[in-house]
JSON list of C-alpha atoms and ligand atoms in Angstrom, two decimals:
[
{"chain": "A", "resi": 1, "resn": "MET", "atom": "CA", "xyz": [-1.54, 7.09, -14.93]},
{"chain": "A", "resi": 2, "resn": "LYS", "atom": "CA", "xyz": [0.65, 10.20, -14.96]},
{"chain": "A", "resi": 3, "resn": "SER", "atom": "CA", "xyz": [4.14, 10.33, -15.88]},
{"chain": "A", "resi": 4, "resn": "ILE", "atom": "CA", "xyz": [6.92, 10.45, -13.42]},
{"chain": "A", "resi": 5, "resn": "GLU", "atom": "CA", "xyz": [7.45, 13.90, -15.49]},
{"chain": "A", "resi": 6, "resn": "TYR", "atom": "CA", "xyz": [4.10, 15.30, -14.83]},
{"chain": "A", "resi": 7, "resn": "LEU", "atom": "CA", "xyz": [4.06, 14.52, -11.51]},
{"chain": "A", "resi": 8, "resn": "LYS", "atom": "CA", "xyz": [7.69, 16.37, -10.89]},
{"chain": "A", "resi": 9, "resn": "ASN", "atom": "CA", "xyz": [6.59, 19.23, -12.39]},
{"chain": "A", "resi": 10, "resn": "PHE", "atom": "CA", "xyz": [3.28, 19.17, -10.56]},
{"chain": "A", "resi": 11, "resn": "TYR", "atom": "CA", "xyz": [5.02, 18.81, -7.57]},
{"chain": "A", "resi": 12, "resn": "GLU", "atom": "CA", "xyz": [7.53, 21.39, -8.39]},
{"chain": "A", "resi": 13, "resn": "GLU", "atom": "CA", "xyz": [4.92, 23.78, -8.89]},
{"chain": "A", "resi": 14, "resn": "LYS", "atom": "CA", "xyz": [2.90, 22.88, -5.73]},
{"chain": "A", "resi": 15, "resn": "TYR", "atom": "CA", "xyz": [5.97, 23.39, -3.51]},
{"chain": "A", "resi": 16, "resn": "ASN", "atom": "CA", "xyz": [7.29, 26.50, -4.77]},
{"chain": "A", "resi": 17, "resn": "SER", "atom": "CA", "xyz": [3.88, 28.51, -3.86]},
{"chain": "A", "resi": 18, "resn": "ILE", "atom": "CA", "xyz": [4.10, 26.82, -0.02]},
{"chain": "A", "resi": 19, "resn": "ASP", "atom": "CA", "xyz": [5.65, 29.28, 2.58]},
{"chain": "A", "resi": 20, "resn": "PHE", "atom": "CA", "xyz": [6.83, 26.16, 4.63]},
{"chain": "A", "resi": 21, "resn": "ASP", "atom": "CA", "xyz": [7.89, 28.63, 7.55]},
{"chain": "A", "resi": 22, "resn": "GLN", "atom": "CA", "xyz": [4.21, 29.05, 8.20]},
{"chain": "A", "resi": 23, "resn": "LEU", "atom": "CA", "xyz": [3.31, 25.40, 8.65]},
{"chain": "A", "resi": 24, "resn": "SER", "atom": "CA", "xyz": [5.43, 24.64, 11.76]},
{"chain": "A", "resi": 25, "resn": "SER", "atom": "CA", "xyz": [1.95, 24.40, 13.95]},
{"chain": "A", "resi": 26, "resn": "HIS", "atom": "CA", "xyz": [0.72, 22.27, 11.15]},
{"chain": "A", "resi": 27, "resn": "ASN", "atom": "CA", "xyz": [3.36, 19.98, 11.27]},
{"chain": "A", "resi": 28, "resn": "LYS", "atom": "CA", "xyz": [3.42, 19.69, 15.26]},
{"chain": "A", "resi": 29, "resn": "ARG", "atom": "CA", "xyz": [-0.21, 18.06, 14.80]},
{"chain": "A", "resi": 30, "resn": "GLU", "atom": "CA", "xyz": [0.80, 15.84, 12.12]},
{"chain": "A", "resi": 31, "resn": "ILE", "atom": "CA", "xyz": [3.66, 14.53, 13.91]},
{"chain": "A", "resi": 32, "resn": "GLN", "atom": "CA", "xyz": [1.66, 13.88, 17.02]},
{"chain": "A", "resi": 33, "resn": "LEU", "atom": "CA", "xyz": [-0.91, 12.49, 14.48]},
{"chain": "A", "resi": 34, "resn": "TYR", "atom": "CA", "xyz": [1.19, 9.93, 12.80]},
{"chain": "A", "resi": 35, "resn": "ARG", "atom": "CA", "xyz": [3.20, 8.95, 16.01]},
{"chain": "A", "resi": 36, "resn": "LYS", "atom": "CA", "xyz": [-0.49, 8.20, 17.43]},
{"chain": "A", "resi": 37, "resn": "TYR", "atom": "CA", "xyz": [-1.46, 6.19, 14.16]},
{"chain": "A", "resi": 38, "resn": "TRP", "atom": "CA", "xyz": [1.66, 4.56, 14.35]},
{"chain": "A", "resi": 39, "resn": "LYS", "atom": "CA", "xyz": [1.28, 2.94, 17.57]},
{"chain": "A", "resi": 40, "resn": "LEU", "atom": "CA", "xyz": [-2.48, 2.15, 16.47]},
{"chain": "A", "resi": 41, "resn": "ILE", "atom": "CA", "xyz": [-0.56, -0.37, 13.39]},
{"chain": "A", "resi": 42, "resn": "CYS", "atom": "CA", "xyz": [2.28, -1.79, 15.45]},
{"chain": "A", "resi": 43, "resn": "LYS", "atom": "CA", "xyz": [-0.15, -2.41, 18.50]},
{"chain": "A", "resi": 44, "resn": "LYS", "atom": "CA", "xyz": [-0.13, -6.04, 17.17]},
{"chain": "A", "resi": 45, "resn": "THR", "atom": "CA", "xyz": [3.02, -6.53, 15.23]},
{"chain": "A", "resi": 46, "resn": "LYS", "atom": "CA", "xyz": [5.41, -5.27, 18.01]},
{"chain": "A", "resi": 47, "resn": "ARG", "atom": "CA", "xyz": [8.33, -5.18, 15.70]},
{"chain": "A", "resi": 48, "resn": "ASN", "atom": "CA", "xyz": [11.43, -2.97, 16.11]},
{"chain": "A", "resi": 49, "resn": "HIS", "atom": "CA", "xyz": [12.63, -1.76, 12.61]},
{"chain": "A", "resi": 50, "resn": "ILE", "atom": "CA", "xyz": [16.08, -0.85, 11.91]},
{"chain": "A", "resi": 51, "resn": "ASN", "atom": "CA", "xyz": [15.93, 0.49, 8.19]},
{"chain": "A", "resi": 52, "resn": "HIS", "atom": "CA", "xyz": [12.96, 2.75, 6.83]},
{"chain": "A", "resi": 53, "resn": "LEU", "atom": "CA", "xyz": [12.18, 4.07, 3.49]},
{"chain": "A", "resi": 54, "resn": "ASP", "atom": "CA", "xyz": [9.61, 6.47, 2.99]},
{"chain": "A", "resi": 55, "resn": "LEU", "atom": "CA", "xyz": [8.41, 6.64, -0.74]},
{"chain": "A", "resi": 56, "resn": "GLY", "atom": "CA", "xyz": [7.36, 10.20, -1.82]},
{"chain": "A", "resi": 57, "resn": "CYS", "atom": "CA", "xyz": [8.01, 11.63, 1.35]},
{"chain": "A", "resi": 58, "resn": "GLY", "atom": "CA", "xyz": [7.16, 15.39, 1.04]},
{"chain": "A", "resi": 59, "resn": "ILE", "atom": "CA", "xyz": [7.98, 17.96, 3.55]},
{"chain": "A", "resi": 60, "resn": "GLY", "atom": "CA", "xyz": [9.47, 14.76, 5.46]},
{"chain": "A", "resi": 61, "resn": "THR", "atom": "CA", "xyz": [6.88, 15.54, 8.38]},
{"chain": "A", "resi": 62, "resn": "LYS", "atom": "CA", "xyz": [5.48, 12.27, 8.65]},
{"chain": "A", "resi": 63, "resn": "THR", "atom": "CA", "xyz": [9.07, 10.76, 8.16]},
{"chain": "A", "resi": 64, "resn": "TYR", "atom": "CA", "xyz": [10.02, 12.25, 11.15]},
{"chain": "A", "resi": 65, "resn": "ALA", "atom": "CA", "xyz": [7.21, 11.42, 13.05]},
{"chain": "A", "resi": 66, "resn": "ILE", "atom": "CA", "xyz": [8.24, 7.43, 12.39]},
{"chain": "A", "resi": 67, "resn": "LYS", "atom": "CA", "xyz": [11.52, 8.35, 12.76]},
{"chain": "A", "resi": 68, "resn": "GLN", "atom": "CA", "xyz": [11.24, 8.03, 16.45]},
{"chain": "A", "resi": 69, "resn": "PHE", "atom": "CA", "xyz": [10.36, 4.02, 16.22]},
{"chain": "A", "resi": 70, "resn": "VAL", "atom": "CA", "xyz": [13.31, 3.41, 14.08]},
{"chain": "A", "resi": 71, "resn": "LEU", "atom": "CA", "xyz": [17.34, 3.31, 13.97]},
{"chain": "A", "resi": 72, "resn": "LYS", "atom": "CA", "xyz": [17.77, 5.24, 10.38]},
{"chain": "A", "resi": 73, "resn": "SER", "atom": "CA", "xyz": [15.04, 6.63, 8.33]},
{"chain": "A", "resi": 74, "resn": "THR", "atom": "CA", "xyz": [15.75, 7.65, 4.55]},
{"chain": "A", "resi": 75, "resn": "GLY", "atom": "CA", "xyz": [12.92, 9.72, 2.57]},
{"chain": "A", "resi": 76, "resn": "VAL", "atom": "CA", "xyz": [12.76, 10.23, -0.83]},
{"chain": "A", "resi": 77, "resn": "ASP", "atom": "CA", "xyz": [10.90, 12.26, -3.36]},
{"chain": "A", "resi": 78, "resn": "LEU", "atom": "CA", "xyz": [10.95, 13.34, -6.80]},
{"chain": "A", "resi": 79, "resn": "SER", "atom": "CA", "xyz": [10.76, 17.40, -5.81]},
{"chain": "A", "resi": 80, "resn": "GLU", "atom": "CA", "xyz": [14.37, 18.67, -5.21]},
{"chain": "A", "resi": 81, "resn": "VAL", "atom": "CA", "xyz": [12.40, 21.98, -3.84]},
{"chain": "A", "resi": 82, "resn": "VAL", "atom": "CA", "xyz": [10.71, 19.82, -1.24]},
{"chain": "A", "resi": 83, "resn": "ILE", "atom": "CA", "xyz": [13.61, 17.93, -0.48]},
{"chain": "A", "resi": 84, "resn": "SER", "atom": "CA", "xyz": [16.02, 20.71, 0.07]},
{"chain": "A", "resi": 85, "resn": "LYS", "atom": "CA", "xyz": [13.57, 22.33, 2.49]},
{"chain": "A", "resi": 86, "resn": "ALA", "atom": "CA", "xyz": [13.20, 18.87, 3.97]},
{"chain": "A", "resi": 87, "resn": "LYS", "atom": "CA", "xyz": [16.65, 18.71, 5.01]},
{"chain": "A", "resi": 88, "resn": "ARG", "atom": "CA", "xyz": [16.79, 22.00, 6.18]},
{"chain": "A", "resi": 89, "resn": "MET", "atom": "CA", "xyz": [13.75, 21.28, 8.64]},
{"chain": "A", "resi": 90, "resn": "PHE", "atom": "CA", "xyz": [14.60, 18.16, 9.95]},
{"chain": "A", "resi": 91, "resn": "GLU", "atom": "CA", "xyz": [18.20, 19.00, 9.82]},
{"chain": "A", "resi": 92, "resn": "GLU", "atom": "CA", "xyz": [19.07, 17.69, 13.76]},
{"chain": "A", "resi": 93, "resn": "SER", "atom": "CA", "xyz": [16.70, 14.47, 13.01]},
{"chain": "A", "resi": 94, "resn": "GLY", "atom": "CA", "xyz": [19.72, 12.07, 11.20]},
{"chain": "A", "resi": 95, "resn": "ILE", "atom": "CA", "xyz": [17.24, 11.31, 8.18]},
{"chain": "A", "resi": 96, "resn": "ILE", "atom": "CA", "xyz": [18.66, 10.83, 4.79]},
{"chain": "A", "resi": 97, "resn": "PHE", "atom": "CA", "xyz": [16.59, 13.05, 2.26]},
{"chain": "A", "resi": 98, "resn": "LYS", "atom": "CA", "xyz": [16.85, 11.98, -1.19]},
{"chain": "A", "resi": 99, "resn": "ALA", "atom": "CA", "xyz": [15.56, 13.93, -4.46]},
{"chain": "A", "resi": 100, "resn": "ASP", "atom": "CA", "xyz": [14.95, 10.87, -6.65]},
{"chain": "A", "resi": 101, "resn": "ASP", "atom": "CA", "xyz": [12.29, 8.55, -8.13]},
{"chain": "A", "resi": 102, "resn": "ALA", "atom": "CA", "xyz": [11.65, 6.01, -5.82]},
{"chain": "A", "resi": 103, "resn": "PHE", "atom": "CA", "xyz": [11.87, 3.35, -8.36]},
{"chain": "A", "resi": 104, "resn": "LYS", "atom": "CA", "xyz": [15.30, 3.80, -8.90]},
{"chain": "A", "resi": 105, "resn": "ILE", "atom": "CA", "xyz": [16.22, 3.24, -5.35]},
{"chain": "A", "resi": 106, "resn": "ASP", "atom": "CA", "xyz": [17.46, -0.58, -5.11]},
{"chain": "A", "resi": 107, "resn": "LEU", "atom": "CA", "xyz": [18.53, -1.06, -1.37]},
{"chain": "A", "resi": 108, "resn": "GLU", "atom": "CA", "xyz": [16.57, -3.26, 0.93]},
{"chain": "A", "resi": 109, "resn": "TYR", "atom": "CA", "xyz": [14.50, -2.19, 4.15]},
{"chain": "A", "resi": 110, "resn": "ASP", "atom": "CA", "xyz": [12.69, -3.70, 6.93]},
{"chain": "A", "resi": 111, "resn": "LEU", "atom": "CA", "xyz": [10.09, -0.97, 6.62]},
{"chain": "A", "resi": 112, "resn": "ILE", "atom": "CA", "xyz": [8.44, 0.76, 3.94]},
{"chain": "A", "resi": 113, "resn": "THR", "atom": "CA", "xyz": [6.20, 3.75, 4.24]},
{"chain": "A", "resi": 114, "resn": "ALA", "atom": "CA", "xyz": [4.23, 5.74, 1.79]},
{"chain": "A", "resi": 115, "resn": "PHE", "atom": "CA", "xyz": [1.74, 8.30, 3.03]},
{"chain": "A", "resi": 116, "resn": "GLY", "atom": "CA", "xyz": [-0.28, 9.61, 0.22]},
{"chain": "A", "resi": 117, "resn": "PHE", "atom": "CA", "xyz": [2.30, 8.47, -2.17]},
{"chain": "A", "resi": 118, "resn": "SER", "atom": "CA", "xyz": [0.84, 9.33, -5.97]},
{"chain": "A", "resi": 119, "resn": "LEU", "atom": "CA", "xyz": [2.19, 5.75, -7.38]},
{"chain": "A", "resi": 120, "resn": "PHE", "atom": "CA", "xyz": [-0.82, 4.85, -5.54]},
{"chain": "A", "resi": 121, "resn": "ASN", "atom": "CA", "xyz": [-3.30, 7.04, -6.57]},
{"chain": "A", "resi": 122, "resn": "GLU", "atom": "CA", "xyz": [-4.39, 4.88, -8.77]},
{"chain": "A", "resi": 123, "resn": "LYS", "atom": "CA", "xyz": [-8.10, 3.11, -9.71]},
{"chain": "A", "resi": 124, "resn": "ASP", "atom": "CA", "xyz": [-6.81, 0.28, -11.64]},
{"chain": "A", "resi": 125, "resn": "ILE", "atom": "CA", "xyz": [-5.98, -2.27, -9.09]},
{"chain": "A", "resi": 126, "resn": "ASP", "atom": "CA", "xyz": [-3.65, -4.21, -11.80]},
{"chain": "A", "resi": 127, "resn": "ILE", "atom": "CA", "xyz": [-1.61, -0.99, -12.17]},
{"chain": "A", "resi": 128, "resn": "TYR", "atom": "CA", "xyz": [-1.32, -0.41, -8.04]},
{"chain": "A", "resi": 129, "resn": "THR", "atom": "CA", "xyz": [-0.75, -3.57, -7.08]},
{"chain": "A", "resi": 130, "resn": "LYS", "atom": "CA", "xyz": [2.27, -3.43, -9.98]},
{"chain": "A", "resi": 131, "resn": "HIS", "atom": "CA", "xyz": [3.75, -0.78, -8.53]},
{"chain": "A", "resi": 132, "resn": "VAL", "atom": "CA", "xyz": [3.55, -2.19, -4.84]},
{"chain": "A", "resi": 133, "resn": "PHE", "atom": "CA", "xyz": [4.99, -5.66, -6.18]},
{"chain": "A", "resi": 134, "resn": "HIS", "atom": "CA", "xyz": [7.77, -3.59, -7.35]},
{"chain": "A", "resi": 135, "resn": "PHE", "atom": "CA", "xyz": [8.94, -2.29, -3.72]},
{"chain": "A", "resi": 136, "resn": "LEU", "atom": "CA", "xyz": [8.08, -5.53, -2.37]},
{"chain": "A", "resi": 137, "resn": "ASP", "atom": "CA", "xyz": [10.38, -7.15, -4.78]},
{"chain": "A", "resi": 138, "resn": "VAL", "atom": "CA", "xyz": [12.92, -4.59, -4.89]},
{"chain": "A", "resi": 139, "resn": "ASN", "atom": "CA", "xyz": [13.12, -2.83, -1.04]},
{"chain": "A", "resi": 140, "resn": "LEU", "atom": "CA", "xyz": [11.40, -5.06, 1.37]},
{"chain": "A", "resi": 141, "resn": "SER", "atom": "CA", "xyz": [13.68, -7.62, 3.65]},
{"chain": "A", "resi": 142, "resn": "GLU", "atom": "CA", "xyz": [11.51, -10.24, 2.97]},
{"chain": "A", "resi": 143, "resn": "ASP", "atom": "CA", "xyz": [11.96, -11.86, 6.29]},
{"chain": "A", "resi": 144, "resn": "LYS", "atom": "CA", "xyz": [10.87, -9.18, 8.79]},
{"chain": "A", "resi": 145, "resn": "GLY", "atom": "CA", "xyz": [9.57, -6.47, 6.37]},
{"chain": "A", "resi": 146, "resn": "MET", "atom": "CA", "xyz": [6.74, -4.25, 6.96]},
{"chain": "A", "resi": 147, "resn": "PHE", "atom": "CA", "xyz": [4.82, -2.15, 4.12]},
{"chain": "A", "resi": 148, "resn": "VAL", "atom": "CA", "xyz": [2.50, 0.43, 5.23]},
{"chain": "A", "resi": 149, "resn": "LEU", "atom": "CA", "xyz": [0.53, 2.51, 2.68]},
{"chain": "A", "resi": 150, "resn": "GLY", "atom": "CA", "xyz": [-1.43, 5.40, 4.08]},
{"chain": "A", "resi": 151, "resn": "SER", "atom": "CA", "xyz": [-4.38, 7.10, 2.25]},
{"chain": "A", "resi": 152, "resn": "PHE", "atom": "CA", "xyz": [-7.95, 8.21, 3.05]},
{"chain": "A", "resi": 153, "resn": "THR", "atom": "CA", "xyz": [-11.60, 7.05, 1.47]},
{"chain": "A", "resi": 154, "resn": "ASP", "atom": "CA", "xyz": [-15.03, 7.04, 1.66]},
{"chain": "A", "resi": 155, "resn": "PHE", "atom": "CA", "xyz": [-15.35, 4.36, -0.57]},
{"chain": "A", "resi": 156, "resn": "SER", "atom": "CA", "xyz": [-17.16, 6.06, -3.44]},
{"chain": "A", "resi": 157, "resn": "GLY", "atom": "CA", "xyz": [-14.49, 5.00, -6.31]},
{"chain": "A", "resi": 158, "resn": "LYS", "atom": "CA", "xyz": [-14.81, 8.79, -7.26]},
{"chain": "A", "resi": 159, "resn": "GLY", "atom": "CA", "xyz": [-12.18, 11.40, -7.24]},
{"chain": "A", "resi": 160, "resn": "GLU", "atom": "CA", "xyz": [-9.99, 10.40, -9.92]},
{"chain": "A", "resi": 161, "resn": "GLU", "atom": "CA", "xyz": [-9.18, 13.97, -10.76]},
{"chain": "A", "resi": 162, "resn": "SER", "atom": "CA", "xyz": [-7.39, 14.58, -7.83]},
{"chain": "A", "resi": 163, "resn": "TRP", "atom": "CA", "xyz": [-7.37, 11.60, -5.30]},
{"chain": "A", "resi": 164, "resn": "TYR", "atom": "CA", "xyz": [-8.87, 8.33, -6.24]},
{"chain": "A", "resi": 165, "resn": "LEU", "atom": "CA", "xyz": [-11.46, 7.23, -3.27]},
{"chain": "A", "resi": 166, "resn": "HIS", "atom": "CA", "xyz": [-11.06, 3.28, -3.47]},
{"chain": "A", "resi": 167, "resn": "THR", "atom": "CA", "xyz": [-14.24, 1.19, -2.75]},
{"chain": "A", "resi": 168, "resn": "LYS", "atom": "CA", "xyz": [-14.33, -1.50, -0.51]},
{"chain": "A", "resi": 169, "resn": "SER", "atom": "CA", "xyz": [-14.16, -4.07, -3.07]},
{"chain": "A", "resi": 170, "resn": "GLU", "atom": "CA", "xyz": [-11.17, -2.69, -4.94]},
{"chain": "A", "resi": 171, "resn": "LEU", "atom": "CA", "xyz": [-9.54, -3.08, -1.76]},
{"chain": "A", "resi": 172, "resn": "GLU", "atom": "CA", "xyz": [-10.69, -6.53, -1.20]},
{"chain": "A", "resi": 173, "resn": "CYS", "atom": "CA", "xyz": [-9.20, -7.00, -4.47]},
{"chain": "A", "resi": 174, "resn": "PHE", "atom": "CA", "xyz": [-6.15, -5.63, -3.18]},
{"chain": "A", "resi": 175, "resn": "LYS", "atom": "CA", "xyz": [-5.53, -7.84, -0.24]},
{"chain": "A", "resi": 176, "resn": "LYS", "atom": "CA", "xyz": [-6.88, -10.77, -2.68]},
{"chain": "A", "resi": 177, "resn": "ILE", "atom": "CA", "xyz": [-4.04, -10.20, -5.22]},
{"chain": "A", "resi": 178, "resn": "ILE", "atom": "CA", "xyz": [-1.06, -9.62, -2.83]},
{"chain": "A", "resi": 179, "resn": "GLU", "atom": "CA", "xyz": [-1.82, -12.70, -0.29]},
{"chain": "A", "resi": 180, "resn": "ALA", "atom": "CA", "xyz": [-2.55, -14.41, -3.49]},
{"chain": "A", "resi": 181, "resn": "SER", "atom": "CA", "xyz": [0.87, -14.18, -4.91]},
{"chain": "A", "resi": 182, "resn": "THR", "atom": "CA", "xyz": [3.17, -13.30, -2.12]},
{"chain": "A", "resi": 183, "resn": "ASN", "atom": "CA", "xyz": [3.55, -14.66, 1.54]},
{"chain": "A", "resi": 184, "resn": "TYR", "atom": "CA", "xyz": [2.62, -11.50, 3.21]},
{"chain": "A", "resi": 185, "resn": "LYS", "atom": "CA", "xyz": [-0.70, -10.65, 4.89]},
{"chain": "A", "resi": 186, "resn": "VAL", "atom": "CA", "xyz": [-2.59, -7.65, 4.37]},
{"chain": "A", "resi": 187, "resn": "THR", "atom": "CA", "xyz": [-4.48, -5.95, 6.98]},
{"chain": "A", "resi": 188, "resn": "PHE", "atom": "CA", "xyz": [-6.52, -2.58, 7.12]},
{"chain": "A", "resi": 189, "resn": "VAL", "atom": "CA", "xyz": [-6.11, -0.12, 9.67]},
{"chain": "A", "resi": 190, "resn": "PHE", "atom": "CA", "xyz": [-9.00, 2.42, 10.01]},
{"chain": "A", "resi": 191, "resn": "PRO", "atom": "CA", "xyz": [-7.91, 4.50, 13.15]},
{"chain": "A", "resi": 192, "resn": "HIS", "atom": "CA", "xyz": [-11.52, 6.08, 13.53]},
{"chain": "A", "resi": 193, "resn": "ARG", "atom": "CA", "xyz": [-12.34, 2.55, 14.28]},
{"chain": "A", "resi": 194, "resn": "LYS", "atom": "CA", "xyz": [-10.08, 2.15, 17.26]},
{"chain": "A", "resi": 195, "resn": "ILE", "atom": "CA", "xyz": [-10.84, 3.44, 20.87]},
{"chain": "A", "resi": 196, "resn": "GLY", "atom": "CA", "xyz": [-6.85, 4.00, 21.16]},
{"chain": "A", "resi": 197, "resn": "ASN", "atom": "CA", "xyz": [-7.20, 7.00, 18.47]},
{"chain": "A", "resi": 198, "resn": "TYR", "atom": "CA", "xyz": [-9.41, 8.74, 20.83]},
{"chain": "A", "resi": 199, "resn": "ILE", "atom": "CA", "xyz": [-8.39, 8.35, 24.16]},
{"chain": "A", "resi": 200, "resn": "GLY", "atom": "CA", "xyz": [-5.17, 9.20, 25.95]},
{"chain": "A", "resi": 201, "resn": "PHE", "atom": "CA", "xyz": [-4.10, 12.02, 23.84]},
{"chain": "A", "resi": 202, "resn": "GLY", "atom": "CA", "xyz": [-5.90, 14.94, 25.41]},
{"chain": "A", "resi": 203, "resn": "ILE", "atom": "CA", "xyz": [-9.00, 16.97, 24.68]},
{"chain": "A", "resi": 204, "resn": "TYR", "atom": "CA", "xyz": [-7.93, 18.59, 21.39]},
{"chain": "A", "resi": 205, "resn": "ASN", "atom": "CA", "xyz": [-7.28, 15.61, 19.63]},
{"chain": "A", "resi": 206, "resn": "PHE", "atom": "CA", "xyz": [-10.08, 13.83, 21.00]},
{"chain": "A", "resi": 207, "resn": "MET", "atom": "CA", "xyz": [-12.66, 16.58, 19.53]},
{"chain": "A", "resi": 208, "resn": "ALA", "atom": "CA", "xyz": [-10.49, 16.23, 16.21]},
{"chain": "A", "resi": 209, "resn": "GLU", "atom": "CA", "xyz": [-11.06, 12.81, 15.59]},
{"chain": "A", "resi": 210, "resn": "VAL", "atom": "CA", "xyz": [-14.35, 12.80, 16.68]},
{"chain": "A", "resi": 211, "resn": "TYR", "atom": "CA", "xyz": [-15.04, 15.47, 14.08]},
{"chain": "A", "resi": 212, "resn": "LYS", "atom": "CA", "xyz": [-13.33, 13.26, 11.37]},
{"chain": "A", "resi": 213, "resn": "ALA", "atom": "CA", "xyz": [-15.14, 10.11, 12.55]},
{"chain": "A", "resi": 214, "resn": "LEU", "atom": "CA", "xyz": [-18.16, 12.20, 11.50]},
{"chain": "A", "resi": 215, "resn": "LYS", "atom": "CA", "xyz": [-17.00, 12.73, 8.00]},
{"chain": "A", "resi": 216, "resn": "LYS", "atom": "CA", "xyz": [-17.23, 10.69, 5.25]},
{"chain": "A", "resi": 217, "resn": "ARG", "atom": "CA", "xyz": [-13.36, 10.52, 4.17]},
{"chain": "A", "resi": 218, "resn": "LYS", "atom": "CA", "xyz": [-11.50, 8.34, 6.57]},
{"chain": "A", "resi": 219, "resn": "ASN", "atom": "CA", "xyz": [-7.67, 7.96, 6.71]},
{"chain": "A", "resi": 220, "resn": "TYR", "atom": "CA", "xyz": [-6.67, 4.04, 6.55]},
{"chain": "A", "resi": 221, "resn": "PHE", "atom": "CA", "xyz": [-3.53, 2.02, 6.17]},
{"chain": "A", "resi": 222, "resn": "ILE", "atom": "CA", "xyz": [-3.13, -1.04, 4.85]},
{"chain": "A", "resi": 223, "resn": "VAL", "atom": "CA", "xyz": [-0.17, -2.70, 6.46]},
{"chain": "A", "resi": 224, "resn": "ILE", "atom": "CA", "xyz": [1.56, -5.78, 4.47]},
{"chain": "A", "resi": 225, "resn": "SER", "atom": "CA", "xyz": [3.55, -7.95, 6.63]},
{"chain": "A", "resi": 226, "resn": "ASN", "atom": "CA", "xyz": [4.10, -11.48, 7.34]},
{"chain": "A", "resi": 227, "resn": "GLY", "atom": "CA", "xyz": [3.21, -12.12, 10.97]},
{"chain": "B", "resi": 301, "resn": "SAM", "atom": "C1", "xyz": [0.29, 13.88, -1.91]},
{"chain": "B", "resi": 301, "resn": "SAM", "atom": "S1", "xyz": [2.03, 13.93, -1.59]},
{"chain": "B", "resi": 301, "resn": "SAM", "atom": "C2", "xyz": [2.30, 13.14, -0.37]},
{"chain": "B", "resi": 301, "resn": "SAM", "atom": "C3", "xyz": [3.45, 13.87, 0.53]},
{"chain": "B", "resi": 301, "resn": "SAM", "atom": "C4", "xyz": [4.03, 13.46, 1.77]},
{"chain": "B", "resi": 301, "resn": "SAM", "atom": "N1", "xyz": [4.53, 11.68, 1.85]},
{"chain": "B", "resi": 301, "resn": "SAM", "atom": "C5", "xyz": [2.87, 13.76, 2.96]},
{"chain": "B", "resi": 301, "resn": "SAM", "atom": "O1", "xyz": [2.03, 12.58, 3.20]},
{"chain": "B", "resi": 301, "resn": "SAM", "atom": "O2", "xyz": [2.37, 14.97, 3.48]},
{"chain": "B", "resi": 301, "resn": "SAM", "atom": "C6", "xyz": [3.19, 13.06, -2.71]},
{"chain": "B", "resi": 301, "resn": "SAM", "atom": "C7", "xyz": [4.12, 12.81, -3.15]},
{"chain": "B", "resi": 301, "resn": "SAM", "atom": "O3", "xyz": [4.79, 11.51, -3.96]},
{"chain": "B", "resi": 301, "resn": "SAM", "atom": "C8", "xyz": [5.74, 12.51, -4.42]},
{"chain": "B", "resi": 301, "resn": "SAM", "atom": "N2", "xyz": [6.36, 11.57, -5.78]},
{"chain": "B", "resi": 301, "resn": "SAM", "atom": "C9", "xyz": [5.22, 11.05, -6.72]},
{"chain": "B", "resi": 301, "resn": "SAM", "atom": "N3", "xyz": [5.75, 10.06, -7.60]},
{"chain": "B", "resi": 301, "resn": "SAM", "atom": "C10", "xyz": [6.90, 9.75, -7.00]},
{"chain": "B", "resi": 301, "resn": "SAM", "atom": "C11", "xyz": [8.17, 9.20, -7.44]},
{"chain": "B", "resi": 301, "resn": "SAM", "atom": "N4", "xyz": [8.21, 8.21, -8.32]},
{"chain": "B", "resi": 301, "resn": "SAM", "atom": "N5", "xyz": [9.13, 8.65, -6.73]},
{"chain": "B", "resi": 301, "resn": "SAM", "atom": "C12", "xyz": [9.36, 9.80, -5.33]},
{"chain": "B", "resi": 301, "resn": "SAM", "atom": "N6", "xyz": [8.08, 10.80, -4.99]},
{"chain": "B", "resi": 301, "resn": "SAM", "atom": "C13", "xyz": [7.34, 10.47, -5.91]},
{"chain": "B", "resi": 301, "resn": "SAM", "atom": "C14", "xyz": [5.35, 13.68, -4.93]},
{"chain": "B", "resi": 301, "resn": "SAM", "atom": "O4", "xyz": [6.71, 14.71, -5.46]},
{"chain": "B", "resi": 301, "resn": "SAM", "atom": "C15", "xyz": [4.69, 14.24, -3.59]},
{"chain": "B", "resi": 301, "resn": "SAM", "atom": "O5", "xyz": [5.47, 14.82, -2.82]}
]
């Protein structure tokens, strides 16, 4: 497991080398994409979330995409560099951006998201679930809370050096552990398996999603909620 110190240095260096001004068209596409994913994720739950926390928010594009569906959003990231850029980029949004270790946040939220969050880039399911339990126990309001984790995989169990690609049985094991120890239900949302991922968002979206569906690595979301 990589230490917080290591992750902080790693991401500070990475973010220092990115020209964020060049990212605006990429950002626009990502915002549209995540709003679409959000509609697919929330189709069944029909919840109105009020207070949202985004763990490891990075530049805040996905935090901003979700902000449209909630009253209040907070993005937290270890990197001071990226948080100062996020504050500037999404100045008008009302999102609170904080440079801090997510483990130090002690407030409760009714929606927590974590998209590509480094602490869930973990092969060992016991360590992975331990991290998830921390946020369920400390930060998620139990009665109506929802926790959404976003990642990608080809189910190969490879990629330990960069992004670990969980296997089907590891994901099932994760679900079993969470459901056996809490009242939450765990569902997996694979956007490429849903018709709504392709239709109603224009021809560019359709072509891009068909292309992605043909590739091995798939985006997916783990939704932890109690109904
Ligand atoms: C792969 S990036 C994802 C960024 C963003 N969520 C996205 O999808 O574009 C992982 C982020 O997690 C942050 N991170 C890692 N460990 C963290 C921690 N303990 N507390 C807060 N942020 C953390 C890193 O600084 C980095 O910005």
